[in-house]
Each structure stands twice: as structure tokens, then as C-alpha cells.
Coordinates of C-alpha atoms and ligand atoms in Angstrom, one line a residue:
X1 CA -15.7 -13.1 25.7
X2 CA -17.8 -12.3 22.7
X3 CA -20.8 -9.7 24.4
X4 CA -24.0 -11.7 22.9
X5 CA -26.0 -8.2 23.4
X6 CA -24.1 -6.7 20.7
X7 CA -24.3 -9.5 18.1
X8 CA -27.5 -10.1 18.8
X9 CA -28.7 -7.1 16.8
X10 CA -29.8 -5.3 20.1
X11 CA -26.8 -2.1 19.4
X12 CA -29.7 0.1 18.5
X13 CA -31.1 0.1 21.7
X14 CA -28.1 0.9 23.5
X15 CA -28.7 4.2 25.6
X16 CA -25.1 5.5 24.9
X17 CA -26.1 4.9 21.0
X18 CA -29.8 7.3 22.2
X19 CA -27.7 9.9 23.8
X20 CA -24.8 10.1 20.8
X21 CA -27.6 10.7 18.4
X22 CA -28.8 13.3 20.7
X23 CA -25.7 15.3 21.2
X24 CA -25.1 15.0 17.2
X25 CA -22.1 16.2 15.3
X26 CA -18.6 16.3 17.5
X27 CA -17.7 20.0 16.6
X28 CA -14.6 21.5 17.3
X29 CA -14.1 25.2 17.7
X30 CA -11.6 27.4 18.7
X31 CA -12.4 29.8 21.1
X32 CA -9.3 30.7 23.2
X33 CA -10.0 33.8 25.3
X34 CA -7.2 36.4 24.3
X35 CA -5.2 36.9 27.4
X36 CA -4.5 40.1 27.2
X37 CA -8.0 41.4 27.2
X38 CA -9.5 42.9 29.9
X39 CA -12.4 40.9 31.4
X40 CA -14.9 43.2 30.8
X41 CA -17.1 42.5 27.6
X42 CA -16.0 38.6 27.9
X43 CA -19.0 37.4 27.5
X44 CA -19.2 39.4 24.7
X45 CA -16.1 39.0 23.0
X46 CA -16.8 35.0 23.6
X47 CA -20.5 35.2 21.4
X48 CA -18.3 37.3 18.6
X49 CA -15.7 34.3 18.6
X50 CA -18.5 31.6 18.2
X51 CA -20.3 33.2 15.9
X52 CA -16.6 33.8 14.0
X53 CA -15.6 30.2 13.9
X54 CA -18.8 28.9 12.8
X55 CA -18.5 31.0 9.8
X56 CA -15.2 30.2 9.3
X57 CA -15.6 26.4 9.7
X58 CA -18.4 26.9 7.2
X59 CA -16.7 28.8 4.9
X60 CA -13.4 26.3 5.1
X61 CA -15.2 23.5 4.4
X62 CA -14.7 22.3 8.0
X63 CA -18.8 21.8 8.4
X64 CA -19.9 21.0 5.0
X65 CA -23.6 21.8 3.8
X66 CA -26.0 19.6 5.3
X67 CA -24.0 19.1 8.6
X68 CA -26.1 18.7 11.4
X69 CA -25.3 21.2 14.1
X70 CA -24.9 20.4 18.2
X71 CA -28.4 21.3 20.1
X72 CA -27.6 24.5 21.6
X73 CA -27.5 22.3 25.0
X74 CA -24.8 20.6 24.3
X75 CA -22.6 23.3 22.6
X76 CA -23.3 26.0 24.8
X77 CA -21.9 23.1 27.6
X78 CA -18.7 22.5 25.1
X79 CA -17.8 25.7 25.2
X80 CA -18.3 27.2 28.1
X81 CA -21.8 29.5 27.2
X82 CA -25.4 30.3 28.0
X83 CA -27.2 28.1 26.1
X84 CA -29.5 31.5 25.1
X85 CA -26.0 32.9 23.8
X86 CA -25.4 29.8 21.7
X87 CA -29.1 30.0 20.7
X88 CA -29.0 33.6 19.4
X89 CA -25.7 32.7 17.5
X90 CA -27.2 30.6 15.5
X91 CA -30.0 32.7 15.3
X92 CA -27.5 35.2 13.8
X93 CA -25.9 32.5 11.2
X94 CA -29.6 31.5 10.1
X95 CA -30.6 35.2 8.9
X96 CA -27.0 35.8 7.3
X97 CA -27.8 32.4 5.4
X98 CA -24.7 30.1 7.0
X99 CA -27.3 27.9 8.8
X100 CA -30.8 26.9 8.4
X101 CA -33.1 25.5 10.8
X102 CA -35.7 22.2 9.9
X103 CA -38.2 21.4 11.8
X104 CA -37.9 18.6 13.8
X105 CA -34.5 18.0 12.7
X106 CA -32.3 21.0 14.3
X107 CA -30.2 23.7 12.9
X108 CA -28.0 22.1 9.5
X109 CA -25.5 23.8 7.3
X110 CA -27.3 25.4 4.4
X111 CA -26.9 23.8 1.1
X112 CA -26.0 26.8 -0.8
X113 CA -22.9 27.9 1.1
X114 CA -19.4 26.8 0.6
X115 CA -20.0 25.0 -2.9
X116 CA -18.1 27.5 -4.9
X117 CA -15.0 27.0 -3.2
X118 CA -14.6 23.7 -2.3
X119 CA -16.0 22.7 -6.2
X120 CA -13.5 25.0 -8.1
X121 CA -10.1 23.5 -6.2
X122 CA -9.8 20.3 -6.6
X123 CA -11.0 20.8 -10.0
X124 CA -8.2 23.0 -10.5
X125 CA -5.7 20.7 -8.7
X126 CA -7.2 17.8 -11.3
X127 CA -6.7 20.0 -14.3
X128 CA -2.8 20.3 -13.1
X129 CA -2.2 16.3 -13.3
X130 CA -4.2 14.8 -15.9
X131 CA -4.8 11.2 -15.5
X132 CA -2.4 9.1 -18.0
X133 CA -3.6 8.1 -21.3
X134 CA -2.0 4.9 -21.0
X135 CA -1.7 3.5 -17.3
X136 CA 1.1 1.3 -17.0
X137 CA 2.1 2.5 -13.2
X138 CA 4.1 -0.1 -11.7
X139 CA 3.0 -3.1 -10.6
X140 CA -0.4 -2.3 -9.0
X141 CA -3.3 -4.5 -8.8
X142 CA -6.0 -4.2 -10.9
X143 CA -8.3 -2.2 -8.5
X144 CA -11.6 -3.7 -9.9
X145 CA -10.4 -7.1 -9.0
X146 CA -10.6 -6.3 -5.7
X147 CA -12.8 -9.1 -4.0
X148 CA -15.3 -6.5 -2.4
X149 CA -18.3 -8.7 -1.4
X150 CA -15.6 -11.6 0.3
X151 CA -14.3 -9.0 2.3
X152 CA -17.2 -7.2 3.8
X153 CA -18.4 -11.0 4.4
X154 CA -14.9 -11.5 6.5
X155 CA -15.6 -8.2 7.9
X156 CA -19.0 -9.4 9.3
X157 CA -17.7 -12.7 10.5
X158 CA -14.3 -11.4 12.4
X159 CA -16.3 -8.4 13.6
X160 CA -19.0 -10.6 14.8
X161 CA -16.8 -13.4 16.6
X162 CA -13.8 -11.1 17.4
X163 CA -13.6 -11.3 21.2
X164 CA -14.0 -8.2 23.1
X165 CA -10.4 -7.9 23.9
X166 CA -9.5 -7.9 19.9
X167 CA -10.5 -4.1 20.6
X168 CA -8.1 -3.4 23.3
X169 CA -4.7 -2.1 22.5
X170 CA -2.8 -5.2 20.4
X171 CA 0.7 -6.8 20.9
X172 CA 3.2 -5.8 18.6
X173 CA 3.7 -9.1 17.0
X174 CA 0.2 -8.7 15.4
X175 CA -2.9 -10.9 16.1
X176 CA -2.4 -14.5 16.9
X177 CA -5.4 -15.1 14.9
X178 CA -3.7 -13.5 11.5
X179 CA -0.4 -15.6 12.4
X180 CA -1.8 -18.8 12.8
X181 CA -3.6 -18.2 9.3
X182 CA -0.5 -17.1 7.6
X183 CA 1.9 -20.1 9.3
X184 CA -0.6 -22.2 7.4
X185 CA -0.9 -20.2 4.3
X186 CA 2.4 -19.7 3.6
X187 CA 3.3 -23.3 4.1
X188 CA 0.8 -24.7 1.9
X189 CA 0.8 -21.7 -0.9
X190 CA 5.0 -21.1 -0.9
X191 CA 6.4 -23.8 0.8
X192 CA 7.7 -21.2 4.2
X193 CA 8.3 -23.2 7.4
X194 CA 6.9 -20.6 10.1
X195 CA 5.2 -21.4 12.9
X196 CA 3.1 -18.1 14.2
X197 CA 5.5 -17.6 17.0
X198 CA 8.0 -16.6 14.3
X199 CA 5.7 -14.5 12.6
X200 CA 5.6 -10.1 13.2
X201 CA 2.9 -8.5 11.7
X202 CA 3.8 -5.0 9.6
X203 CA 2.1 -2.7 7.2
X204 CA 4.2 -3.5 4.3
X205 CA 7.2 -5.1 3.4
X206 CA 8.4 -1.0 3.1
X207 CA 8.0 -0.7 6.8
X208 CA 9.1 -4.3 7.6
X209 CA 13.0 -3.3 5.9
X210 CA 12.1 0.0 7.8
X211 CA 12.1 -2.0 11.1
X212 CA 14.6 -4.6 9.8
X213 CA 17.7 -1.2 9.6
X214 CA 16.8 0.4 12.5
X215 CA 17.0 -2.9 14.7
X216 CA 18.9 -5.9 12.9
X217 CA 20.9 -5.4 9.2
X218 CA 24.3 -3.6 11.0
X219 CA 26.5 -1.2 8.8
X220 CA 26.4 -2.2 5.5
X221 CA 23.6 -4.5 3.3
X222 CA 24.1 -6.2 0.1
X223 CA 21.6 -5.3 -2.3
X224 CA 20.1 -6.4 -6.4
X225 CA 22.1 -3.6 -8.6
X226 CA 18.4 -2.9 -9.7
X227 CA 15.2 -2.9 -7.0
X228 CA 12.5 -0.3 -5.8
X229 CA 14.5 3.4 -4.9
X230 CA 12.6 3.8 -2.1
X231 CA 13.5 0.3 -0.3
X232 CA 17.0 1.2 -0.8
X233 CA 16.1 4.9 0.7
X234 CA 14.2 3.0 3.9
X235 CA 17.0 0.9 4.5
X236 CA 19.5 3.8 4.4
X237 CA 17.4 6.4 6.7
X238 CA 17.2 3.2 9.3
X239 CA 21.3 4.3 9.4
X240 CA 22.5 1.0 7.3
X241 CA 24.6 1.3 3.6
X242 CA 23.8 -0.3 0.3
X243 CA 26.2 -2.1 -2.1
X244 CA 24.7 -3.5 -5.0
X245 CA 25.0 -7.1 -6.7
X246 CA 24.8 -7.7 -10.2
X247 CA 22.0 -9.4 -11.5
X248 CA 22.0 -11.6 -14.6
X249 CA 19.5 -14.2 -16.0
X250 CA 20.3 -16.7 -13.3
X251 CA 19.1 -14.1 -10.8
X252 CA 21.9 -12.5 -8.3
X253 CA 25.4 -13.0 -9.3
X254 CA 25.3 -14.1 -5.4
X255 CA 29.3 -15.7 -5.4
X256 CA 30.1 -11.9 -6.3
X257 CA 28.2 -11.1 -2.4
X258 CA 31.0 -9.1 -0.7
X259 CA 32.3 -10.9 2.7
X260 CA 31.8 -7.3 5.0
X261 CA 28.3 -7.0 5.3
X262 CA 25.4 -8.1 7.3
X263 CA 23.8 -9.7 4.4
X264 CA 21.5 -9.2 1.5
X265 CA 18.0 -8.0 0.3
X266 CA 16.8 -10.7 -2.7
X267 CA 13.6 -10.9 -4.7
X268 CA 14.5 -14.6 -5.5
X269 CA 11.0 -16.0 -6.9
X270 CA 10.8 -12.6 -9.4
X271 CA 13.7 -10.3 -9.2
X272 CA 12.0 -7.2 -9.6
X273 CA 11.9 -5.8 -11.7
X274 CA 14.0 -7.9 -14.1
X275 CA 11.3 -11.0 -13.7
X276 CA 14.2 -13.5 -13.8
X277 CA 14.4 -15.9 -10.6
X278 CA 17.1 -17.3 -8.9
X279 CA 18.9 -20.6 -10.1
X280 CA 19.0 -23.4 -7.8
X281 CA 23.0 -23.9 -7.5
X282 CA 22.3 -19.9 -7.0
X283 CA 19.9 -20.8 -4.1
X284 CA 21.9 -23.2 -2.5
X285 CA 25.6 -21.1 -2.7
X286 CA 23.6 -18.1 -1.1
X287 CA 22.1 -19.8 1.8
X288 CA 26.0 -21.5 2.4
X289 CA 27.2 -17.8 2.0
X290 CA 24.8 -16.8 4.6
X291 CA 25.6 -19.3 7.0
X292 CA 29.4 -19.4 6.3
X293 CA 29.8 -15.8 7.6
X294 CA 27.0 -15.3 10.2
X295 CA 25.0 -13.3 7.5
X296 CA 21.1 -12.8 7.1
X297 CA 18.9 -13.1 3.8
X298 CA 15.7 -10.9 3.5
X299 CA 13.4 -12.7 1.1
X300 CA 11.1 -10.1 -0.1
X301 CA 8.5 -12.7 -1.7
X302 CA 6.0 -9.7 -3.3
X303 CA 4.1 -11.6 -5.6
X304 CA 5.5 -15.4 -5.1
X305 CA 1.6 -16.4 -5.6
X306 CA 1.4 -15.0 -9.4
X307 CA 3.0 -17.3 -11.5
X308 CA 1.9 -18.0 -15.0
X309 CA 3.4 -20.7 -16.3
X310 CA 4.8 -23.3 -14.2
X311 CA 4.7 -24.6 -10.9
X312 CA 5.3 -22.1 -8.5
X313 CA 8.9 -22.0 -7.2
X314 CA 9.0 -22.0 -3.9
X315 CA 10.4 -19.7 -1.0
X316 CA 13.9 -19.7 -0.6
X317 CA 13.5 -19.2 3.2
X318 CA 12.4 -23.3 3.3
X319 CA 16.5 -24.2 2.4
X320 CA 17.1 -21.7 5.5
X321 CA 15.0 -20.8 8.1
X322 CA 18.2 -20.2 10.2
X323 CA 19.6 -17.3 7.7
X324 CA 16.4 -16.6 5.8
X325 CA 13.8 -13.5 6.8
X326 CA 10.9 -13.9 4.5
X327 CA 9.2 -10.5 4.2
X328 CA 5.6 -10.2 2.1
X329 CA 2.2 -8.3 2.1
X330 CA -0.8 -8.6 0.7
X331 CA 0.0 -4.7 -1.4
X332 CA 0.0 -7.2 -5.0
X333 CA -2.2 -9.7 -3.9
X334 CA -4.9 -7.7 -2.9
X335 CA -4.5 -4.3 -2.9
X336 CA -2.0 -1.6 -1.4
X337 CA -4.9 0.3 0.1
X338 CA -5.0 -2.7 2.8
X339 CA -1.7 -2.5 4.5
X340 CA -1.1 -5.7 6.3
X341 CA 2.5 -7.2 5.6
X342 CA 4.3 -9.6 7.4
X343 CA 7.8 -11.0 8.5
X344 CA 8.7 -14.6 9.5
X345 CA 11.8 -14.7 11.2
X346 CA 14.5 -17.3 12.6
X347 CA 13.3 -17.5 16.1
X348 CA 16.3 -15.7 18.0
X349 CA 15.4 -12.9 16.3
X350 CA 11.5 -12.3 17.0
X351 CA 11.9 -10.5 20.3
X352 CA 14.5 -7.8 18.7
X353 CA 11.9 -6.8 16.4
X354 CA 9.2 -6.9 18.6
X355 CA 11.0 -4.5 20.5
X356 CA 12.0 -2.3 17.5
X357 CA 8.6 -2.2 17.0
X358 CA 7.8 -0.5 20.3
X359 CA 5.2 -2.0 23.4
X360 CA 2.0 -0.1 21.9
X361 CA 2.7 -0.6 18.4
X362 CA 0.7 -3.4 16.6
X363 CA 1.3 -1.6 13.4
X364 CA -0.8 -3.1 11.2
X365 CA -4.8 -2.6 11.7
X366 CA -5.8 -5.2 14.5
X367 CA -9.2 -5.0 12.5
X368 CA -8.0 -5.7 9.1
X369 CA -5.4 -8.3 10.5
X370 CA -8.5 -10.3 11.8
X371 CA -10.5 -9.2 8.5
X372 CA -8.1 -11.0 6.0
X373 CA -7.4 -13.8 8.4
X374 CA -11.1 -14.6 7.4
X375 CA -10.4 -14.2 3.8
X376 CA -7.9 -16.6 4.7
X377 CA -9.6 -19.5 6.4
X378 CA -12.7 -19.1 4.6
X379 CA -10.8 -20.3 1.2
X380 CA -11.9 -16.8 -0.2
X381 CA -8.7 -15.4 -0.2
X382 CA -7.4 -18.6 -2.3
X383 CA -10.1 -18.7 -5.0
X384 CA -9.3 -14.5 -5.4
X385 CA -5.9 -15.5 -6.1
X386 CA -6.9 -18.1 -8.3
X387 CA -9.1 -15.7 -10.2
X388 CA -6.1 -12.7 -10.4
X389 CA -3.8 -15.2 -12.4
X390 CA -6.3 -16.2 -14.9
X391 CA -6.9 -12.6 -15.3
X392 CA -3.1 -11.3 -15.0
X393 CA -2.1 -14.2 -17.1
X394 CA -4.2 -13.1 -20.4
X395 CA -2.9 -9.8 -19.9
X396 CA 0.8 -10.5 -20.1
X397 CA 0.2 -13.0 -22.5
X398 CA -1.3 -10.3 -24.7
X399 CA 2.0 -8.1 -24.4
X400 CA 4.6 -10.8 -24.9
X401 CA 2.3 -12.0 -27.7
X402 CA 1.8 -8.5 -29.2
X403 CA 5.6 -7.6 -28.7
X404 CA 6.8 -11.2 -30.0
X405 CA 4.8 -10.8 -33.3
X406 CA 7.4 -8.5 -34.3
X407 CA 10.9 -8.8 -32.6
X408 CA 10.4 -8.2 -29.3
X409 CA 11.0 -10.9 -26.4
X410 CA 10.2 -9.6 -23.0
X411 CA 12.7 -11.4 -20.9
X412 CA 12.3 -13.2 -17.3
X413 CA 10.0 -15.8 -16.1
X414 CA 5.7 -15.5 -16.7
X415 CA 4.9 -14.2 -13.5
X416 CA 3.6 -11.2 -11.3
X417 CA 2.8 -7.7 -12.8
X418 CA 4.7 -6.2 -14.4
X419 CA 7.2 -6.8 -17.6
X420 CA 10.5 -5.4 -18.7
X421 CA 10.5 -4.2 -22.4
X422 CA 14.2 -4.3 -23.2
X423 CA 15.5 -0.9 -25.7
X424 CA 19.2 0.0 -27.0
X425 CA 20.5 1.5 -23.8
X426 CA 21.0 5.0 -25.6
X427 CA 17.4 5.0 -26.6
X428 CA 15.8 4.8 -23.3
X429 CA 15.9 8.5 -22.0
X430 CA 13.9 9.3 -25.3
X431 CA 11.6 6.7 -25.1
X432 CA 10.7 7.6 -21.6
X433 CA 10.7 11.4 -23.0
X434 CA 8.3 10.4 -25.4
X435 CA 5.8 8.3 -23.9
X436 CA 5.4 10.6 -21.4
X437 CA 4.0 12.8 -24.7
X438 CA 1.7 10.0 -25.5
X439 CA 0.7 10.1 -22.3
X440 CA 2.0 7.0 -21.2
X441 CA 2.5 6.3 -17.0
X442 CA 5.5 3.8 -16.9
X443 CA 9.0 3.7 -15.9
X444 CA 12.8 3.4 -17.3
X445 CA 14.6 0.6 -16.1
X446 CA 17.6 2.7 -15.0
X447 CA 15.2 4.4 -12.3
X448 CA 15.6 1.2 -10.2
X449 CA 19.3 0.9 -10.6
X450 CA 21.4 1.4 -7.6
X451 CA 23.5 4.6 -7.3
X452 CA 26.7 3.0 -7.2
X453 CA 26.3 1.0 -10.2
X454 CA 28.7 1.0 -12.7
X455 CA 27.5 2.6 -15.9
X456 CA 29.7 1.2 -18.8
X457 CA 28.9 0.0 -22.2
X458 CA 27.2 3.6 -23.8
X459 CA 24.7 3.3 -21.0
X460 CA 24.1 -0.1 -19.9
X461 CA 23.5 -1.0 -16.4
X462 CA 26.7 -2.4 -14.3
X463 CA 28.8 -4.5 -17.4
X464 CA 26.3 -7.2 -17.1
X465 CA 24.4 -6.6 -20.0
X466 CA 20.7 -5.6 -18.5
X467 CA 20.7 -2.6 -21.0
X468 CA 18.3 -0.5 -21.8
X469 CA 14.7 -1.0 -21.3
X470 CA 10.9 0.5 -20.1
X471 CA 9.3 -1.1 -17.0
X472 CA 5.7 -1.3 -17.5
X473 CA 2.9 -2.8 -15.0
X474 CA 0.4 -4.5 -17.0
X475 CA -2.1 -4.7 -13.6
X476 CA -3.6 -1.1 -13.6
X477 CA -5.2 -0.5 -17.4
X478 CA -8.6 -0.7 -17.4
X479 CA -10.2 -3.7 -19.1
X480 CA -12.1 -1.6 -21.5
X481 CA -8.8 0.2 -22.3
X482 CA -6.2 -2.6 -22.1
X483 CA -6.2 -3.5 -25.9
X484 CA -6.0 0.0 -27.6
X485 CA -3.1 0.3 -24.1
X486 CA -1.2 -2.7 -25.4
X487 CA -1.9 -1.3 -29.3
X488 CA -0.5 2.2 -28.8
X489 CA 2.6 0.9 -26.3
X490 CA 3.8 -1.2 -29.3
X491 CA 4.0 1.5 -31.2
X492 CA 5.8 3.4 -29.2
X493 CA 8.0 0.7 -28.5
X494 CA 8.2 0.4 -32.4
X495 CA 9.4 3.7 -32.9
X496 CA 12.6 3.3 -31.1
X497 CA 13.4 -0.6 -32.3
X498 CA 16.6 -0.2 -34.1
X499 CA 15.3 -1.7 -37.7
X500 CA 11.5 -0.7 -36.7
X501 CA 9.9 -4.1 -37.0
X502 CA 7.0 -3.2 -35.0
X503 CA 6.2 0.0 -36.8
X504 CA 6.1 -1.8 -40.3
X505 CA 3.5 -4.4 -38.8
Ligands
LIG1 C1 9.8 -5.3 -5.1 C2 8.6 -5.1 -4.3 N1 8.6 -5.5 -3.0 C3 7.6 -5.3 -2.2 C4 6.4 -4.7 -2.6 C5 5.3 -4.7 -1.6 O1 5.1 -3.4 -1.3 P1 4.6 -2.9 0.2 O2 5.7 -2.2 0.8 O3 3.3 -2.1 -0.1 O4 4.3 -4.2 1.0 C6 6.3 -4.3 -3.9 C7 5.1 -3.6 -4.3 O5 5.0 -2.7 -5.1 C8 7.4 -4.4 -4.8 O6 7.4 -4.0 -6.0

């Protein structure tokens, strides 16, 4: 039941509220008696530790200037002392300059202490890794896009008509609220068939693989010869293998799946990061492959909303909701700072996860799940992603069109956020080499290649001809830099084309 006093506007009234505000800042100080020491003096010895570990949180940076210090009352009953002995410790701190007193307002952290310190490291940690010149990260959002005024409105509204038991410990599967939102969302926006029983709530689709290997893939998993290190490396810890499969522009070569393993890991809508999707006769022989052999599919849909130029091709997991786990998160959509993901699973598999996920594990932010489930049924979330492909749209246009003008054809379909720039395979330790001179953030394309690839041809990726290449997200420059960004990367790009086409532009 929703507790009308608190939405009412009455919180400030509340007398735990009256005596929080009393007690003031939660301080913690260590003041462990040293067992050896004889008792005498303990008293003492305990005033000489107080007085100790106030300076030292001050000096640390544990109380910063201006912190409001615990009424002598309530510190002295903390830990363990005369409230006179507290008050004469402080007394101490104010003439040495740690503490001041204001009238009216009790004792504070002066303003003067601490600053050189706490100033002078980060600034020194900053000076050690400059920003890049030229941010091409991978594949991030654009953070100013982020809808801030939707979301504190979401905030208000779940906050407000959140039940009182949306505060209590959650389930594991994540907030029914969040999954009936999703069922309908992903139906409608990707074509899933999910109904929120199927659903299990996650951080990310990082910790969703994470959960997937300890509790469901088996020995071995098929993998796409090129995909994120770090999903490969999550799979692995969770005690399963990797094989890879090549990739070509159909997507992955999937009649070349091996028979002996538990299945395979696909980015099917945008095969990341070569941007190619996969064909139909590809979709169809995979989900046959899966079902021949008792195998599973992991769909990791990342960005299946961002397409540019065509109707969106839906999820694979609606030819197979038997074989098919459909794994996405809201990290491209919205923002990685937000960590909510999601699974939907073939229904005789909820309950194992559930239980890999542990009985007081909900993962995922209760508060945020009910947050963006909001964004969701308000439309909000909708009209953001609307927005984001207008915007994400112009900006890979303007690299395809600023590449095209002299030579250059980024390959794979007009979707998501970042692009392949393709490069003679021997040139693309230089290039990397170089634009990390210029100050460039991006990445080669052999950093995503599996391990066990074969590297023939002078360099090229597995005998399939992917090549060389650069992998650059076009989300993250700023808007006032992205021009003079997209300027300076085809010059760089230029300087390593083998008849220099862009260069003479
Ligand atoms: C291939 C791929 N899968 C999934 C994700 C989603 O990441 P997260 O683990 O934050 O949900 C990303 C985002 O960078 C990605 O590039």
C-alpha cells in the first residue's frame, strides 16, 4: 500500500526526519582501545585517539571543509565518552584551526584545511591521462543526449506510486512492473515474443553471459571470430570455452558451427563490430542447427533499436523462442551509467537462472528498474529513441559521406554506433600507432578478434577476408567537435590509404 502521508508532502514533518537533523553527520571513527595497555590513563589515552582521528579524518579528506560535526551529545554517546571530553576535543581542534564553531549552527570543518591536498592529486592524476583529442571510444552514447528531465519526471512518478513493498528486498527475476513493460516493448519495438514470466532482470548483458556460464552454456561455446574481449573473458571465468566462427558479409558463417558445443553467442541484427547482419537462409539454418542438436542461441540484441536506413530487422529469438536467449540493456540506448539489462528466456530455463542468480539478488537497482519502466509506459523512452537516430543517423552519415568522397566505403549495414574503417591489414598496427599521436581514442579491429583465430593472408583476420581496419564509435565526440573529429580522422585515415586518395582531397 502506497503510505498517503509520505506523498502527501507531509515527510518534513516526520519526527525521525527532526531527530536525523539533530544528530547531523553519521561519523565514523576509529577508536579501538589498544589491548595491551594498562587501564590506567584510559580515559585519557581514549580523548588523545579522538582528538587523533578527527585530525586525521580531516586531513584525509574523510570530513571535508564545511562538514557539519555530531553535537557533542551524540558523539560522546557513539563512542563511548563524557560529553565534556568530546566538548573539550573539539575545543582543542577549533584553536589548532581543524574546526570552527558558528553560532547557531554547531562546530563545521574549517574551510581552509585540507584544500592543498585533495586539489593537487587529482590534478596530478588528470595531468597523467590527458583526455583524447579525438574521442572515438567505442560505441558509447552520446552523454548529452541523455533524456535528463524524462527521467527525473519517471523518477517522481515511480517513486511516488511505487508501493511500500517496492522498498523491501526484490526477487531475483527483477520487478514485475519492469517485465511487464519490457514483454510489451520488446514485442512492439523488435518483434521478441516474451511474456514477463520469461523475463530476468540483470545489470548488463556483461553480467547476463556472466550468469548465463556459471549456470547454463556447459563446456564449450561457439563464438563470432570477432566480438567484445571482455564477453569472451566473462564467459570463460564462468568455467565455459570459446571457439570462434567466421564472420563474412552475410553475418556468421553459421553452417561452419561445430556439432560439440552448447551453442553460440550472435550479434545477429549488427554483428559487432563488423555492422553486417545476418542473412535470412543464415537465420533460419541457425535456429534448425540449434534445434537439431539440443543447442542454445544467445541473442545479444545491443542496439537492435538504432537502425538508419531501413526497417528494423527484427530479433532472431521470434523464429525460436525454444533455442533463442535474447540478452539486451539499455548501456546504448540510454546510457551505461544506468545498468539495467535484461534476458528473455525459453521458459524451462527461468528458474535455473533465477537460482544462479542467488535468493537476495535482484541485481539490477529495484529503483531504477521501476524508474525506466516509467520511461517506458509513459512513451518517453520511445520519443528518446526516436530522437538518438535522427541524431546518430547525421553523424554516420557524415563519416560514410566524408570517407566515400574519396575511396573509402565503410562496410555493414546503417545502424548503431559505431563504424568499421577498413585499412591494408599490414597497415593497421601503424595506424593505431599513430592516431594514438594525434591523439585519437579508437580501436583496431584485430583487438576484438578471437585468440584462436587463424591469422593468414599478411595479417588478415581468419582467411575470410575481414582485413585490416580501425573501429571507431561515432556516439561520444562532442557536437561542437564532431566536424573538425571527422576532418582530422580522414586524414589520418588518408595517410595510410594505399594510393592516398583522401590526402590529395
Ligand atoms: C557487442 C555489445 N554487446 C552488449 C553491449 C552492452 O553492454 P552492457 O554489458 O553494458 O549491457 C555492448 C555495449 O557496449 C556491446 O558493444
Amino acid at each position: 500500500m502506497v503510505d498517503k502521508s509520505v506523498n502527501s508532502g507531509r515527510v518534513a514533518t516526520d519526527p525521525w526526519d527532526e531527530v536525523a537533523r539533530r544528530l547531523g553527520t553519521d561519523l565514523y571513527l576509529d577508536l579501538q582501545p589498544d589491548p595491551t595497555a594498562s587501564p590506567r590513563g584510559r580515559g585519557a589515552r581514549r580523548r588523545h585517539s579522538l582528538a587523533e582521528a578527527l585530525r586525521a579524518a580531516i586531513d584525509d579528506g574523510r570530513l571535508p571543509a564545511g562538514t557539519r560535526l555530531p553535537p557533542y551529545r551524540s558523539l560522546a554517546a557513539d563512542v563511548g565518552l563524557a560529553r565534556g571530553t568530546v566538548a573539550s576535543v573539539y575545543q582543542e581542534l577549533i584553536a589548532e584551526g581543524w574546526l570552527v564553531a558558528r553560532q547557531g549552527s554547531g562546530t563545521h570543518v574549517a574551510d581552509t584545511v585540507g584544500r592543498a591536498r585533495t586539489d593537487a592529486e587529482p590534478t596530478r592524476a588528470r595531468a597523467e591521462l590527458p583526455p583524447p583529442r579525438h574521442n572515438f571510444a567505442l560505441g558509447q552514447p552520446n552523454s548529452s543526449l541523455f533524456p535528463r528531465a524524462d527521467w527525473i519526471a519517471s523518477t517522481r512518478r515511480a517513486i511516488t506510486e511505487a508501493p511500500d513493498d517496492a522498498f523491501a528486498p526484490g526477487h531475483p527475476q527483477g520487478t514485475a512492473r519492469l517485465r511487464r513493460s519490457l514483454a510489451s516493448y520488446l514485442a512492439r519495438a523488435r518483434g521478441v515474443r516474451a511474456e514477463p514470466e520469461q523475463i530476468v532482470l540483470t545489470t548488463s548483458v556483461m553480467s547476463a553471459l556472466e550468469l548465463l556460464s556459471r549456470s547454463i552454456f556447459g563446456d564449450i561455446l561457439a563464438v563470432e571470430s570477432h566480438g567484445l574481449p571482455f564477453h569472451r573473458q566473462v564467459i570463460e571465468r564462468g568455467g565455459t570455452s570459446t571457439v570462434p566462427v567466421a564472420i563474412d558479409t552475410d553475418g556468421a558463417v553459421v553452417d561452419d558451427l561445430p556439432d560439440a558445443v552448447a551453442g553460440v553467442l550472435l550479434t545477429p541484427s549488427h554483428q559487432f563490430p563488423t555492422g553486417v547482419s545476418l542473412s535470412p537462409p543464415r537465420r533460419t539454418a541457425v535456429i534448425e542447427w540449434a534445434r537439431s542438436g539440443g543447442r542454445l542461441i544467445v541473442e545479444d540484441d545491443y542496439d537492435g533499436e538504432l537502425r538508419y536506413d531501413r526497417e528494423p530487422v527484427g530479433a532472431l529469438q521470434a523464429l525460436g523462442p525454444d533455442v533463442v536467449i535474447y540478452a539486451g540493456s539499455v548501456s546504448k540506448s540510454l546510457s551505461p551509467a544506468v545498468r539495467v539489462g535484461w534476458l528473455v528466456l525459453p521458459p524451462q530455463l527461468v528458474d535455473t537462472m533465477v537460482w544462479a542468480k542467488g535468493i537476495r539478488e535482484p541485481d539490477a537497482s529495484i529503483v531504477d528498474q521501476l524508474v525506466l519502466a516509467d520511461l517506458i509506459d509513459s512513451g518517453a523512452y520511445d520519443r528518446h529513441i526516436r530522437r538518438s537516430r535522427q541524431y546518430y543517423r547525421r553523424r554516420r552519415d557524415r563519416i560514410t559521406g566524408r570517407l566515400a568522397r574519396s575511396g573509402v566505403r565503410v562496410p555493414g549495414i546503417a545502424a548503431g554506433l559505431h563504424a568499421v574503417i577498413p585499412l591494408p591489414a599490414d597497415s593497421e598496427s601503424r595506424v593505431v600507432a599513430d592516431a594514438s599521436r594525434r591523439g585519437f581514442a579508437l580501436a583496431p579491429l584485430s583487438f576484438f578478434r578471437h585468440p584462436a583465430c587463424d591469422v593468414t593472408d599478411g595479417g588478415s583476420a581468419d582467411g575470410r577476408g575481414l582485413g585490416g581496419g580501425v573501429v571507431v564509435g561515432f556516439g561520444t565526440p562532442a557536437a561542437s567537435a564532431f566536424a573538425a573529429d571527422v576532418e582530422a580522422l580522414a586524414d589520418l585515415v588518408g595517410d595510410y590509404l594505399p594510393n592516398r586518395r583522401l590526402r590529395a582531397e
